[in-house]
Structures are given as C-alpha cells and as structure tokens.
Amino acid sequence: MAIELNDELVGLRRGALEAQALATAGEYSAEAWRPWLEAAQAAEAAITAYAKETGQNRLEVSMAVNRAAASSGEPAPTA
C-alpha cells in the first residue's frame, strides 16, 4: 500500500534535520539543542496526527517522511 505524504510533514522533518546539524556542530549545551528538540517534537506530533487522521500506519508514514526529507527531490510516496 502506498503511503501518502504532504509537503508540510517533509518540511517539518527537514527543519528538524537542519536544526540537528546546527545543534551538533558545536559543543553541547541545552540552549543550543533546544531548537532541534522542539523541531523534532513538532515533526513527530504532526506525523502522529497525520497518520491517525488518514488511517495510515504511523511507523510507515514516519519512515516515508524520513526518506523524503533525506532526499533532495520530491517526497517518495511509497513505503
């Protein structure tokens, strides 16, 4: 079964990945890591809500979002 995504989910995950790269580029501090943690939490909450709303498997949606966010092209719609 194909997993359907939306650009918002992929954008949230990409934002979390960018925030992670910034947070881990320097020395650890809670203040420096806070944007990453908040972005990751927002992405996870959106994925959970979207999966529930659309009746899709949450893990499969998350994996598809991760693949799409890691790629430079359009979101991959299949799991």
mmCIF file of C-alpha atoms in Angstrom, residues 13-67:
data_model
loop_
_atom_site.group_PDB
_atom_site.id
_atom_site.type_symbol
_atom_site.label_atom_id
_atom_site.label_comp_id
_atom_site.label_asym_id
_atom_site.label_seq_id
_atom_site.Cartn_x
_atom_site.Cartn_y
_atom_site.Cartn_z
ATOM 1 C CA ARG A 13 11.319 16.761 9.237
ATOM 2 C CA ARG A 14 13.814 18.680 7.089
ATOM 3 C CA GLY A 15 13.660 21.524 9.588
ATOM 4 C CA ALA A 16 14.414 19.084 12.400
ATOM 5 C CA LEU A 17 17.359 17.660 10.448
ATOM 6 C CA GLU A 18 18.729 21.160 9.818
ATOM 7 C CA ALA A 19 18.320 22.046 13.486
ATOM 8 C CA GLN A 20 20.106 18.816 14.424
ATOM 9 C CA ALA A 21 23.035 19.682 12.172
ATOM 10 C CA LEU A 22 23.335 23.104 13.808
ATOM 11 C CA ALA A 23 22.989 21.715 17.334
ATOM 12 C CA THR A 24 25.600 19.034 16.874
ATOM 13 C CA ALA A 25 28.096 21.236 15.018
ATOM 14 C CA GLY A 26 29.402 22.771 18.210
ATOM 15 C CA GLU A 27 29.784 21.916 21.840
ATOM 16 C CA TYR A 28 26.750 20.614 23.689
ATOM 17 C CA SER A 29 24.532 22.998 25.562
ATOM 18 C CA ALA A 30 20.876 22.655 26.399
ATOM 19 C CA GLU A 31 20.236 26.060 24.868
ATOM 20 C CA ALA A 32 21.891 25.096 21.573
ATOM 21 C CA TRP A 33 19.980 21.796 21.381
ATOM 22 C CA ARG A 34 16.548 23.212 22.299
ATOM 23 C CA PRO A 35 15.597 24.225 18.704
ATOM 24 C CA TRP A 36 16.460 20.726 17.488
ATOM 25 C CA LEU A 37 14.429 19.029 20.205
ATOM 26 C CA GLU A 38 11.452 21.315 19.635
ATOM 27 C CA ALA A 39 11.597 20.816 15.864
ATOM 28 C CA ALA A 40 11.835 17.045 16.272
ATOM 29 C CA GLN A 41 8.892 17.016 18.686
ATOM 30 C CA ALA A 42 6.797 19.112 16.299
ATOM 31 C CA ALA A 43 7.612 16.786 13.388
ATOM 32 C CA GLU A 44 6.757 13.677 15.409
ATOM 33 C CA ALA A 45 3.477 15.164 16.629
ATOM 34 C CA ALA A 46 2.494 16.142 13.088
ATOM 35 C CA ILE A 47 3.356 12.680 11.759
ATOM 36 C CA THR A 48 1.315 11.026 14.501
ATOM 37 C CA ALA A 49 -1.696 13.294 13.894
ATOM 38 C CA TYR A 50 -1.480 12.858 10.120
ATOM 39 C CA ALA A 51 -1.267 9.064 10.341
ATOM 40 C CA LYS A 52 -4.262 8.961 12.673
ATOM 41 C CA GLU A 53 -6.248 11.396 10.537
ATOM 42 C CA THR A 54 -5.598 9.475 7.308
ATOM 43 C CA GLY A 55 -5.796 5.979 8.801
ATOM 44 C CA GLN A 56 -2.246 5.143 7.766
ATOM 45 C CA ASN A 57 0.312 3.206 9.784
ATOM 46 C CA ARG A 58 2.275 5.734 11.853
ATOM 47 C CA LEU A 59 5.606 3.944 11.536
ATOM 48 C CA GLU A 60 5.259 3.638 7.767
ATOM 49 C CA VAL A 61 4.366 7.315 7.474
ATOM 50 C CA SER A 62 7.366 8.242 9.615
ATOM 51 C CA MET A 63 9.727 6.120 7.536
ATOM 52 C CA ALA A 64 8.389 7.603 4.278
ATOM 53 C CA VAL A 65 8.769 11.123 5.675
ATOM 54 C CA ASN A 66 12.339 10.353 6.741
ATOM 55 C CA ARG A 67 13.214 9.040 3.268
#
